[in-house]
Tab-separated table of C-alpha atoms in Angstrom:
chain	number	residue	atom	x	y	z
I	1	MET	CA	103.696	12.936	-30.361
I	2	TYR	CA	103.962	10.487	-33.246
I	3	ASP	CA	106.456	10.467	-35.719
I	4	THR	CA	103.901	10.517	-39.267
I	5	ILE	CA	100.137	10.640	-38.757
I	6	ILE	CA	97.847	9.405	-41.108
I	7	ILE	CA	94.187	10.680	-42.006
I	8	GLY	CA	92.375	8.488	-43.866
I	9	ALA	CA	92.652	4.134	-43.223
I	10	GLY	CA	91.848	3.672	-46.989
I	11	PRO	CA	94.308	2.114	-49.708
I	12	ALA	CA	96.519	4.487	-49.222
I	13	GLY	CA	96.646	5.817	-45.638
I	14	LEU	CA	96.882	1.671	-44.603
I	15	SER	CA	99.786	0.928	-47.365
I	16	ALA	CA	101.781	4.032	-45.911
I	17	ALA	CA	101.494	2.842	-41.954
I	18	ARG	CA	102.344	-0.937	-43.319
I	19	ILE	CA	105.624	0.232	-44.426
I	20	LEU	CA	106.029	3.317	-41.901
I	21	GLN	CA	105.650	1.549	-38.798
I	22	HIS	CA	108.288	-0.987	-38.738
I	23	SER	CA	110.608	2.335	-37.563
I	24	GLN	CA	108.021	4.900	-36.992
I	25	LYS	CA	105.430	5.468	-33.925
I	26	VAL	CA	102.307	6.327	-36.687
I	27	LEU	CA	98.958	6.923	-35.867
I	28	ILE	CA	96.024	6.045	-38.426
I	29	ILE	CA	92.538	8.247	-37.944
I	30	ASP	CA	89.395	7.528	-39.857
I	31	GLU	CA	85.997	8.685	-39.687
I	32	TYR	CA	84.476	5.070	-40.348
I	33	PHE	CA	84.205	2.175	-37.826
I	34	HIS	CA	85.859	-0.118	-40.077
I	35	PRO	CA	88.838	0.359	-42.125
I	36	GLY	CA	89.405	-0.271	-45.333
I	37	GLY	CA	87.971	3.234	-47.081
I	38	ARG	CA	86.365	2.282	-50.074
I	39	LEU	CA	88.055	-0.712	-50.453
I	40	LEU	CA	84.901	-2.002	-48.281
I	41	GLY	CA	82.696	-2.131	-51.729
I	42	GLN	CA	84.742	-2.673	-54.461
I	43	LEU	CA	84.107	-6.308	-56.408
I	44	TYR	CA	84.965	-6.479	-60.282
I	45	GLU	CA	86.118	-9.228	-62.636
I	46	GLU	CA	89.716	-8.174	-63.839
I	47	GLU	CA	90.701	-10.960	-65.579
I	48	LYS	CA	88.510	-13.767	-66.593
I	49	GLY	CA	87.595	-15.645	-63.278
I	50	SER	CA	90.085	-13.618	-61.421
I	51	TRP	CA	88.249	-10.422	-59.152
I	52	TRP	CA	89.286	-7.654	-57.024
I	53	ASN	CA	87.749	-8.051	-53.915
I	54	GLY	CA	88.294	-4.699	-52.126
I	55	LEU	CA	86.952	-5.790	-48.288
I	56	LYS	CA	89.565	-8.819	-48.835
I	57	MET	CA	91.979	-6.540	-49.442
I	58	ALA	CA	90.597	-3.804	-46.840
I	59	ASP	CA	91.183	-7.003	-44.128
I	60	GLU	CA	94.824	-7.666	-45.666
I	61	LEU	CA	96.106	-4.229	-45.042
I	62	TYR	CA	94.539	-4.354	-41.298
I	63	GLU	CA	95.765	-7.576	-40.580
I	64	ASP	CA	99.410	-6.227	-41.528
I	65	THR	CA	99.091	-2.384	-39.582
I	66	LYS	CA	96.983	-3.283	-36.630
I	67	GLU	CA	99.929	-5.040	-34.229
I	68	LYS	CA	102.293	-1.504	-34.565
I	69	THR	CA	100.340	1.063	-36.126
I	70	GLU	CA	97.576	2.827	-33.485
I	71	ILE	CA	94.494	3.115	-35.310
I	72	LYS	CA	91.191	5.453	-34.475
I	73	LEU	CA	88.261	4.843	-36.286
I	74	SER	CA	85.136	6.462	-35.535
I	75	THR	CA	87.056	9.705	-35.051
I	76	SER	CA	86.636	12.717	-37.196
I	77	VAL	CA	89.475	15.219	-37.951
I	78	TYR	CA	87.927	18.665	-37.540
I	79	ASN	CA	91.265	20.945	-37.877
I	80	VAL	CA	95.222	20.536	-38.530
I	81	GLU	CA	97.796	22.781	-37.939
I	82	PHE	CA	101.008	23.185	-38.902
I	83	ASP	CA	103.875	25.226	-36.567
I	84	GLU	CA	107.211	23.116	-37.261
I	85	THR	CA	105.070	20.127	-36.294
I	86	TYR	CA	101.639	19.137	-37.023
I	87	THR	CA	98.632	19.194	-34.754
I	88	VAL	CA	95.472	17.361	-35.614
I	89	TYR	CA	92.356	17.929	-34.183
I	90	THR	CA	89.836	15.302	-33.724
I	91	THR	CA	86.624	13.942	-31.679
I	92	ASN	CA	88.488	11.951	-29.860
I	93	GLY	CA	91.567	14.113	-28.846
I	94	ASN	CA	94.316	16.564	-30.553
I	95	PHE	CA	97.254	14.544	-31.761
I	96	LYS	CA	101.123	16.110	-32.890
I	97	SER	CA	103.091	14.393	-35.138
I	98	GLU	CA	106.571	15.405	-37.071
I	99	HIS	CA	104.950	13.928	-40.484
I	100	LEU	CA	101.590	13.811	-41.696
I	101	ILE	CA	100.039	12.305	-44.675
I	102	ILE	CA	96.339	12.790	-46.297
I	103	ALA	CA	94.775	10.743	-47.400
I	104	THR	CA	91.214	11.315	-47.128
I	105	GLY	CA	90.211	10.049	-50.658
I	106	ALA	CA	87.295	11.018	-52.880
I	107	ARG	CA	83.638	12.235	-52.243
I	108	GLU	CA	80.799	11.405	-54.542
I	109	LYS	CA	79.479	13.968	-56.621
I	110	SER	CA	75.477	14.641	-57.279
I	111	THR	CA	73.522	16.610	-59.665
I	112	PRO	CA	70.116	17.318	-58.316
I	113	LEU	CA	67.049	16.283	-59.983
I	114	PRO	CA	63.267	16.422	-59.777
I	115	GLY	CA	62.634	14.101	-56.554
I	116	TRP	CA	66.210	13.772	-55.648
I	117	ASP	CA	65.372	14.167	-52.053
I	118	LEU	CA	63.308	11.071	-51.476
I	119	PRO	CA	63.982	8.427	-49.506
I	120	GLY	CA	65.768	5.425	-52.099
I	121	VAL	CA	67.204	7.776	-53.770
I	122	MET	CA	71.459	7.119	-53.052
I	123	THR	CA	74.514	7.752	-54.670
I	124	VAL	CA	75.728	4.780	-57.099
I	125	GLY	CA	78.666	4.561	-53.812
I	126	ALA	CA	75.950	4.253	-51.514
I	127	ALA	CA	73.986	1.418	-52.932
I	128	GLN	CA	77.855	-0.647	-53.152
I	129	VAL	CA	78.578	-0.293	-49.366
I	130	LEU	CA	74.859	-1.760	-48.975
I	131	THR	CA	75.296	-4.522	-51.716
I	132	ASN	CA	78.710	-5.778	-50.903
I	133	PHE	CA	79.948	-4.078	-47.352
I	134	SER	CA	76.805	-4.007	-45.680
I	135	ARG	CA	74.782	-7.152	-47.592
I	136	VAL	CA	71.628	-5.327	-47.698
I	137	LYS	CA	69.869	-5.029	-50.679
I	138	PRO	CA	69.572	-0.984	-51.577
I	139	GLY	CA	66.081	-2.308	-53.028
I	140	ASP	CA	64.424	-5.256	-55.403
I	141	LYS	CA	64.486	-3.133	-58.891
I	142	GLY	CA	66.753	0.158	-59.640
I	143	VAL	CA	67.518	3.224	-62.024
I	144	ILE	CA	70.577	4.280	-62.437
I	145	VAL	CA	71.193	7.613	-63.199
I	146	GLY	CA	74.493	8.752	-64.852
I	147	VAL	CA	76.399	7.024	-67.469
I	148	ASN	CA	80.080	6.237	-66.610
I	149	PRO	CA	82.683	3.830	-65.579
I	150	LEU	CA	81.404	3.764	-61.673
I	151	SER	CA	78.340	3.613	-62.675
I	152	MET	CA	79.040	0.661	-65.041
I	153	VAL	CA	81.028	-1.017	-62.335
I	154	ILE	CA	78.378	-1.110	-59.747
I	155	GLY	CA	75.325	-1.642	-62.259
I	156	LEU	CA	77.461	-4.863	-62.713
I	157	GLU	CA	77.861	-5.498	-58.515
I	158	LEU	CA	73.811	-5.078	-58.449
I	159	GLY	CA	73.359	-8.050	-60.908
I	160	TYR	CA	75.986	-10.116	-58.942
I	161	ALA	CA	73.798	-9.589	-56.020
I	162	ASP	CA	70.626	-10.466	-58.234
I	163	ILE	CA	69.081	-6.860	-57.539
I	164	GLU	CA	67.778	-6.065	-60.935
I	165	VAL	CA	68.389	-3.089	-62.730
I	166	ALA	CA	65.862	-1.369	-64.957
I	167	LYS	CA	67.364	0.696	-66.555
I	168	ILE	CA	71.169	3.057	-66.746
I	169	CYS	CA	70.585	6.246	-68.873
I	170	LEU	CA	71.542	10.058	-68.873
I	171	PRO	CA	69.950	12.826	-66.377
I	172	GLN	CA	68.026	15.654	-68.193
I	173	GLU	CA	70.543	18.307	-68.857
I	174	ASN	CA	70.612	21.391	-66.542
I	175	LEU	CA	73.250	24.010	-65.648
I	176	ILE	CA	75.933	21.621	-64.058
I	177	ASN	CA	75.577	18.449	-66.272
I	178	SER	CA	75.351	18.464	-70.174
I	179	ASP	CA	76.322	15.246	-70.566
I	180	THR	CA	75.390	14.396	-74.766
I	181	PRO	CA	75.005	10.936	-75.842
I	182	ARG	CA	77.945	11.101	-77.459
I	183	GLU	CA	79.999	11.882	-74.596
I	184	ALA	CA	78.449	8.753	-73.023
I	185	LEU	CA	79.090	6.536	-75.786
I	186	ASN	CA	82.903	7.548	-75.854
I	187	THR	CA	82.758	6.913	-72.042
I	188	LEU	CA	81.114	3.084	-72.493
I	189	MET	CA	83.581	2.439	-75.409
I	190	SER	CA	86.737	4.030	-73.798
I	191	LEU	CA	86.355	2.072	-70.061
I	192	GLY	CA	88.944	-0.318	-70.767
I	193	LYS	CA	88.628	-4.594	-70.721
I	194	SER	CA	86.448	-4.784	-67.295
I	195	ALA	CA	83.849	-2.385	-69.818
I	196	PRO	CA	80.962	-3.702	-71.847
I	197	SER	CA	82.598	-1.901	-74.716
I	198	LYS	CA	82.396	-5.404	-77.141
I	199	PRO	CA	79.216	-6.405	-75.976
I	200	LEU	CA	77.260	-3.029	-76.258
I	201	SER	CA	78.848	-2.303	-79.954
I	202	LEU	CA	77.775	-6.027	-81.107
I	203	ALA	CA	74.186	-5.349	-78.894
I	204	ALA	CA	73.970	-1.548	-79.924
I	205	GLY	CA	74.893	-2.853	-83.893
I	206	ILE	CA	77.658	-0.652	-84.274
I	207	ALA	CA	80.128	-2.127	-86.188
I	208	GLU	CA	83.296	-1.893	-85.493
I	209	THR	CA	84.557	0.685	-87.969
I	210	ALA	CA	81.894	2.871	-86.772
I	211	ARG	CA	84.334	4.680	-84.277
I	212	PRO	CA	82.434	5.984	-81.469
I	213	PHE	CA	83.353	9.578	-82.564
I	214	HIS	CA	81.655	8.927	-85.570
I	215	SER	CA	77.971	10.961	-85.005
I	216	THR	CA	76.664	7.791	-87.213
I	217	ALA	CA	77.824	5.418	-84.235
I	218	VAL	CA	74.978	7.664	-81.611
I	219	LYS	CA	72.600	7.254	-84.795
I	220	LEU	CA	72.930	3.678	-84.748
I	221	PHE	CA	72.093	3.183	-81.033
I	222	PRO	CA	68.672	2.644	-80.561
I	223	LYS	CA	66.470	4.987	-78.606
I	224	ASN	CA	65.334	2.022	-76.029
I	225	GLY	CA	68.579	1.090	-75.768
I	226	VAL	CA	70.668	-1.952	-75.641
I	227	LYS	CA	71.399	-4.862	-72.983
I	228	ALA	CA	75.360	-5.276	-72.713
I	229	MET	CA	76.151	-7.268	-69.818
I	230	GLY	CA	72.825	-8.068	-68.563
I	231	MET	CA	72.487	-4.267	-68.215
I	232	PRO	CA	69.856	-2.291	-69.437
I	233	ILE	CA	71.679	0.856	-70.932
I	234	SER	CA	70.386	4.168	-73.035
I	235	ILE	CA	72.710	6.787	-73.888
I	236	LYS	CA	69.054	8.019	-75.580
I	237	GLU	CA	67.193	8.615	-73.036
I	238	LYS	CA	66.882	10.411	-69.974
I	239	ILE	CA	65.707	10.556	-66.638
I	240	ILE	CA	63.627	13.921	-66.242
I	241	ARG	CA	61.824	13.317	-62.697
I	242	ILE	CA	61.713	10.604	-59.992
I	243	ASN	CA	58.063	10.260	-58.510
I	244	GLY	CA	57.208	9.089	-55.350
I	245	THR	CA	55.189	10.608	-51.911
I	246	GLU	CA	56.945	8.621	-48.825
I	247	LYS	CA	59.482	7.243	-50.887
I	248	VAL	CA	61.169	6.548	-54.600
I	249	GLU	CA	57.992	4.754	-56.740
I	250	SER	CA	59.333	5.302	-59.962
I	251	VAL	CA	60.913	7.490	-62.432
I	252	THR	CA	60.040	9.158	-65.870
I	253	VAL	CA	62.256	9.154	-68.845
I	254	GLN	CA	62.109	10.746	-72.219
I	255	LYS	CA	63.909	10.181	-75.345
I	256	THR	CA	66.589	12.631	-76.655
I	257	ASP	CA	67.269	12.550	-80.919
I	258	ALA	CA	71.601	11.914	-81.016
I	259	ALA	CA	72.240	15.639	-79.745
I	260	GLY	CA	70.723	14.996	-76.492
I	261	THR	CA	67.513	16.584	-76.878
I	262	LEU	CA	64.592	15.585	-75.543
I	263	ILE	CA	61.711	14.525	-77.822
I	264	ALA	CA	58.154	15.566	-76.626
I	265	ASP	CA	55.646	13.115	-75.885
I	266	THR	CA	58.137	9.955	-75.764
I	267	ASP	CA	58.190	10.562	-71.711
I	268	ARG	CA	57.405	6.804	-69.982
I	269	VAL	CA	57.158	6.004	-66.257
I	270	ILE	CA	59.785	2.867	-65.028
I	271	ASP	CA	58.642	1.632	-61.885
I	272	CYS	CA	61.409	1.112	-59.617
I	273	ASP	CA	61.960	1.271	-55.731
I	274	PHE	CA	65.451	2.430	-55.531
I	275	VAL	CA	67.377	5.226	-57.698
I	276	CYS	CA	71.159	5.389	-57.956
I	277	LEU	CA	72.488	8.674	-58.825
I	278	SER	CA	75.983	8.381	-60.668
I	279	ASP	CA	77.855	11.846	-61.032
I	280	GLY	CA	81.690	10.568	-60.907
I	281	LEU	CA	84.039	11.309	-58.182
I	282	ALA	CA	86.063	14.304	-56.708
I	283	PRO	CA	89.001	14.594	-54.455
I	284	LEU	CA	87.917	15.102	-51.033
I	285	ASN	CA	90.374	18.165	-50.119
I	286	GLU	CA	88.737	19.619	-47.099
I	287	ILE	CA	91.886	19.058	-44.832
I	288	ALA	CA	94.662	20.023	-47.270
I	289	SER	CA	92.741	23.129	-47.731
I	290	LEU	CA	92.507	24.036	-44.038
I	291	LEU	CA	96.669	23.603	-44.575
I	292	ASP	CA	96.314	26.812	-47.153
I	293	LEU	CA	98.016	24.511	-49.627
I	294	LYS	CA	97.599	25.862	-52.867
I	295	HIS	CA	95.049	23.887	-55.326
I	296	ILE	CA	94.628	23.110	-59.085
I	297	TYR	CA	91.298	22.412	-60.630
I	298	SER	CA	91.431	19.551	-63.711
I	299	GLU	CA	88.268	17.897	-64.891
I	300	ALA	CA	90.059	15.115	-65.893
I	301	LEU	CA	91.387	14.846	-62.082
I	302	GLY	CA	88.166	14.940	-60.549
I	303	GLY	CA	88.263	18.658	-59.514
I	304	TYR	CA	90.464	20.213	-57.101
I	305	VAL	CA	93.898	18.458	-55.959
I	306	PRO	CA	96.358	19.790	-53.453
I	307	LEU	CA	99.547	21.192	-55.508
I	308	HIS	CA	101.652	18.149	-55.387
I	309	SER	CA	105.134	16.452	-56.904
I	310	GLU	CA	104.803	12.677	-58.458
I	311	LYS	CA	106.799	11.624	-55.068
I	312	MET	CA	103.534	12.623	-53.246
I	313	GLN	CA	105.280	15.972	-51.769
I	314	THR	CA	103.369	19.064	-51.046
I	315	GLU	CA	104.652	22.749	-50.164
I	316	LEU	CA	104.976	22.212	-46.726
I	317	PRO	CA	107.489	20.257	-45.452
I	318	ASN	CA	107.029	16.706	-44.093
I	319	LEU	CA	103.257	16.633	-45.559
I	320	TYR	CA	102.473	14.121	-48.045
I	321	VAL	CA	98.799	14.081	-50.025
I	322	ALA	CA	98.407	9.790	-51.171
I	323	GLY	CA	95.065	7.879	-52.706
I	324	ASN	CA	91.951	10.162	-54.446
I	325	ILE	CA	92.977	13.384	-53.084
I	326	THR	CA	95.649	13.497	-55.807
I	327	GLY	CA	93.070	12.690	-58.546
I	328	ILE	CA	90.387	9.782	-58.796
I	329	GLU	CA	91.972	6.813	-59.674
I	330	ASN	CA	91.594	3.170	-58.917
I	331	ALA	CA	92.347	1.487	-55.566
I	332	LYS	CA	95.716	-0.047	-56.536
I	333	ILE	CA	97.669	3.390	-57.848
I	334	ALA	CA	96.172	5.028	-54.299
I	335	ILE	CA	98.482	1.913	-52.609
I	336	PHE	CA	101.046	2.484	-54.545
I	337	GLN	CA	100.943	6.109	-53.787
I	338	GLY	CA	100.765	5.463	-49.756
I	339	GLU	CA	103.876	3.314	-50.042
I	340	LEU	CA	105.809	6.119	-52.062
I	341	ALA	CA	104.891	8.881	-49.428
I	342	ALA	CA	106.063	6.184	-47.066
I	343	HIS	CA	109.165	5.767	-48.832
I	344	GLN	CA	109.690	9.741	-48.847
I	345	ILE	CA	109.066	10.472	-45.223
I	346	LEU	CA	111.793	7.378	-44.849
I	347	ASN	CA	114.311	9.187	-47.176
I	348	ASN	CA	114.581	6.015	-49.552
I	349	GLU	CA	114.742	7.534	-52.854
I	350	ALA	CA	115.605	3.865	-54.338
I	351	LEU	CA	112.263	2.785	-53.276
I	352	SER	CA	110.275	5.892	-53.954
I	353	LEU	CA	111.831	5.452	-57.967
I	354	ASN	CA	111.001	2.016	-57.831
I	355	THR	CA	107.149	2.775	-56.599
I	356	LEU	CA	106.564	5.735	-58.823
I	357	THR	CA	107.969	3.464	-62.019
I	358	LYS	CA	105.255	0.464	-60.605
I	359	ILE	CA	102.435	3.593	-60.495
I	360	ASN	CA	103.052	4.695	-64.167
I	361	ASN	CA	102.898	0.975	-64.928
I	362	GLU	CA	99.726	0.300	-63.118
I	363	ARG	CA	98.198	3.593	-64.830
I	364	LYS	CA	98.913	2.414	-68.239
I	365	HIS	CA	97.646	-1.199	-67.966
I	366	ALA	CA	94.545	0.124	-65.629
I	367	LYS	CA	91.538	-2.273	-66.307
I	368	VAL	CA	88.755	0.688	-64.992
I	369	LYS	CA	89.875	4.322	-66.329
I	370	PHE	CA	88.042	6.911	-64.833
I	371	HIS	CA	89.011	9.293	-67.162
I	372	LYS	CA	90.127	9.549	-70.732
I	373	ASP	CA	92.586	12.243	-70.071
I	374	LEU	CA	93.896	11.025	-67.300
I	375	ASP	CA	97.391	11.462	-67.825
I	376	ASP	CA	97.230	15.223	-69.227
I	377	GLY	CA	95.628	16.224	-65.962
I	378	LYS	CA	98.717	14.352	-63.891
I	379	LYS	CA	101.052	16.230	-66.333
I	380	MET	CA	99.390	19.653	-65.950
I	381	VAL	CA	99.918	19.180	-61.589
I	382	GLN	CA	103.592	18.243	-62.449
I	383	ASN	CA	104.410	21.398	-64.709
I	384	PHE	CA	102.350	23.536	-61.910
I	385	TRP	CA	104.604	21.844	-58.870
I	386	SER	CA	107.764	22.336	-61.186
I	387	LYS	CA	106.770	26.192	-61.036
I	388	LEU	CA	105.436	26.589	-57.884
I	389	GLY	CA	106.337	23.709	-55.862
I	390	LYS	CA	108.907	24.568	-53.182
I	391	ASN	CA	110.521	21.281	-53.814
I	392	PRO	CA	112.904	20.225	-51.239
I	393	SER	CA	114.638	17.770	-53.230
I	394	GLN	CA	115.684	20.301	-56.099
Y	1	MET	CA	60.717	-4.728	-49.625
Y	2	THR	CA	64.699	-4.707	-49.097
Y	3	GLU	CA	66.191	-7.558	-47.563
Y	4	ARG	CA	69.720	-9.516	-46.694
Y	5	ILE	CA	71.932	-10.740	-49.207
Y	6	THR	CA	72.241	-13.988	-47.327
Y	7	TYR	CA	74.168	-15.694	-50.398
Y	8	HIS	CA	76.596	-13.595	-52.729
Y	9	LYS	CA	77.703	-15.419	-55.897
Y	10	ILE	CA	80.982	-14.102	-56.147
Y	11	LEU	CA	81.508	-12.853	-52.175
Y	12	GLY	CA	80.111	-16.159	-50.843
Y	13	GLU	CA	78.316	-16.030	-47.745
Y	14	ILE	CA	78.347	-13.757	-44.531
Y	15	LYS	CA	77.802	-14.481	-40.753
Y	16	HIS	CA	74.930	-13.415	-39.027
Y	17	ASN	CA	74.991	-12.207	-35.608
Y	18	PRO	CA	71.448	-10.711	-34.290
Y	19	VAL	CA	71.288	-8.043	-32.022
Y	20	PRO	CA	68.309	-5.794	-30.881
Y	21	PHE	CA	67.712	-2.424	-31.057
Y	22	ASN	CA	64.921	0.064	-30.720
Y	23	TRP	CA	63.598	2.195	-33.243
Y	24	ASN	CA	61.322	4.804	-32.236
Y	25	ASP	CA	59.964	2.666	-29.092
Y	26	GLN	CA	59.545	-0.507	-31.646
Y	27	THR	CA	62.210	-3.281	-30.844
Y	28	LEU	CA	64.192	-4.354	-34.576
Y	29	TYR	CA	67.446	-6.712	-34.919
Y	30	GLY	CA	70.665	-5.552	-36.880
Y	31	ASN	CA	73.266	-7.891	-37.427
Y	32	ALA	CA	76.299	-6.556	-34.570
Y	33	GLY	CA	78.181	-3.666	-36.158
Y	34	GLU	CA	76.951	-3.010	-39.505
Y	35	SER	CA	75.370	0.391	-39.680
Y	36	LEU	CA	72.585	1.707	-38.702
Y	37	THR	CA	71.162	3.232	-41.791
Y	38	ALA	CA	71.890	-0.769	-43.507
Y	39	ALA	CA	70.458	-2.161	-40.159
Y	40	LEU	CA	67.047	-0.256	-40.867
Y	41	LEU	CA	67.144	-0.648	-44.322
Y	42	ALA	CA	67.169	-4.329	-43.813
Y	43	ASN	CA	63.957	-3.933	-41.766
Y	44	GLY	CA	62.490	-2.143	-43.963
Y	45	ILE	CA	63.043	1.253	-43.202
Y	46	ARG	CA	63.649	4.202	-45.858
Y	47	THR	CA	63.113	7.262	-43.988
Y	48	LEU	CA	65.498	8.042	-41.263
Y	49	ARG	CA	63.910	11.734	-40.657
Y	50	TYR	CA	61.595	14.161	-41.472
Y	51	HIS	CA	62.889	17.521	-42.752
Y	52	GLU	CA	63.631	20.368	-40.132
Y	53	LYS	CA	62.042	23.242	-42.117
Y	54	ASP	CA	59.263	21.599	-44.834
Y	55	GLY	CA	59.100	18.001	-42.904
Y	56	LYS	CA	59.394	16.210	-45.900
Y	57	PRO	CA	60.588	12.177	-45.418
Y	58	ARG	CA	64.568	11.983	-46.301
Y	59	GLY	CA	66.718	8.797	-46.201
Y	60	LEU	CA	70.206	7.598	-46.267
Y	61	TYR	CA	72.182	9.041	-49.694
Y	62	CYS	CA	75.736	9.127	-49.722
Y	63	ASN	CA	76.288	6.171	-46.750
Y	64	ILE	CA	79.661	7.156	-45.976
Y	65	GLY	CA	79.462	10.373	-43.858
Y	66	HIS	CA	79.951	13.302	-46.305
Y	67	CYS	CA	75.851	14.156	-46.706
Y	68	SER	CA	74.305	14.304	-43.128
Y	69	GLU	CA	71.042	13.389	-44.750
Y	70	CYS	CA	70.731	10.048	-42.133
Y	71	ARG	CA	71.393	12.083	-39.167
Y	72	CYS	CA	69.286	10.822	-36.011
Y	73	LEU	CA	68.733	10.922	-32.530
Y	74	ILE	CA	71.088	8.838	-31.091
Y	75	ASN	CA	71.345	7.083	-27.415
Y	76	GLY	CA	69.906	10.975	-27.033
Y	77	VAL	CA	72.012	12.633	-29.326
Y	78	ARG	CA	70.741	14.635	-31.667
Y	79	ASN	CA	71.827	14.596	-35.358
Y	80	GLN	CA	74.016	11.459	-35.328
Y	81	ARG	CA	74.764	9.955	-38.719
Y	82	ALA	CA	73.345	7.030	-38.788
Y	83	CYS	CA	75.161	6.301	-41.701
Y	84	MET	CA	78.681	5.964	-39.664
Y	85	THR	CA	77.399	4.605	-36.410
Y	86	PRO	CA	77.406	0.874	-35.860
Y	87	VAL	CA	74.390	-0.976	-34.602
Y	88	ARG	CA	75.006	-2.239	-31.013
Y	89	HIS	CA	73.131	-4.758	-28.357
Y	90	GLY	CA	70.337	-2.006	-26.769
Y	91	MET	CA	70.964	1.169	-28.872
Y	92	SER	CA	68.083	3.602	-29.350
Y	93	ILE	CA	67.231	5.441	-32.331
Y	94	GLU	CA	64.780	7.783	-33.242
Y	95	GLN	CA	63.428	9.634	-36.080
Y	96	GLN	CA	63.883	13.598	-36.000
Y	97	THR	CA	60.759	15.361	-36.840
Y	98	GLU	CA	59.672	18.979	-38.692
Y	99	LEU	CA	60.871	21.732	-36.041
Y	100	PRO	CA	58.615	23.855	-34.360
Y	101	HIS	CA	57.369	27.238	-35.932
Y	102	ARG	CA	59.182	29.797	-33.866
Y	103	ILE	CA	62.362	27.618	-34.065
Y	104	LYS	CA	62.344	28.515	-38.222
Y	105	GLY	CA	62.484	31.917	-37.294
Y	106	GLY	CA	58.264	32.254	-38.120
Y	107	ARG	CA	58.428	31.205	-41.618
């Protein structure tokens, strides 16, 4: 019997353990063979010369927890039950605890396009883990499909490892994906400080006064794309298929007008040996679903999130969520959320409020913004919580 | 041809501890403890299996255990995810292939 079991050894799970382990018997379970979750591939410049190195952060969190917390890696959770206490069923045995924190993080969404099952096609996250964690090149020359914060950050990361990115552009419109050039430009311009917004607007010849929501800005954007921060970005070209027989050999792109409609006879082939699909992230909520928690859909949060309070409580007693399962945000927020869940378990209201302030501050000043309407998504969840949640503290 | 990033301008150098493993009866070398997907890619191998039904080549896709595209026969056990398995000295990994016609229900 454990005091607390934490599912997920990423930033949220490890930071919760770091607090709980001093007064509790804690078990962390993770499916991967190395602790750190998706911290492991992260690398971006926060301020000039100051780098967010996820691997280093993961190592620090692991150093702080490996003595006092029991950590089971390469262990998959396949069921969870609640009956006064929690029972967690894993490929390495079944475990019971009084408290449970679900910190499972996120998965990458994928929109199919012709040729996407060829070897050499992967998610941007896969390329990130290969490049920054395993240090194996995903290929010599890649094309990134999808214009969003994650694809831009990872495009830069491939560049740091001297891997050529031949093109970053939109996928062809289909039932699931309807990104338009204007939406893509809005995304690029709203990325925050780490983003290529300024170099992009200069390179594209968009005057500072031509705000991205003006249609003129999209019209001004060159058809062949621009080079911003060394990256060849096109918002008026779409990838219509990936070509190859045994593996990726090239992609076919086609030009579009400012509205995103394909222009006939403008298709051309770009040689490459790998393709990264980038369609954003979605909260990984299967385990919360197993416990029959209510879920709320929010596009701004990435998908379905379990109903939770801003203090990480859920509808069930002693059950908490933390990290990207509550909505897609950066790793710093996940760390604070893990800490907040731990303070709640320890009934420390003062430190809980303190941590909540840190979360709100980080949200305001985040260098990488995953969705422009994030605050609205968070508010919606809190509204539902105050209506539907069984908030034990109220 | 894929290759290792031995020096990274921000992350610096990486320790390399080569260990042999068997891929379809061929001896290859991986960096001890890295995922099998990384070890195979560093050896230029992208096709990890042939699809059970149509026999088309498949490779790693998500590389973090969600998609199961990289499933292989590892140390005699079928359908193990190569991306979730760290490479160890002497490990055996084999490509899975198209299943016989009758298993596919005669289609």
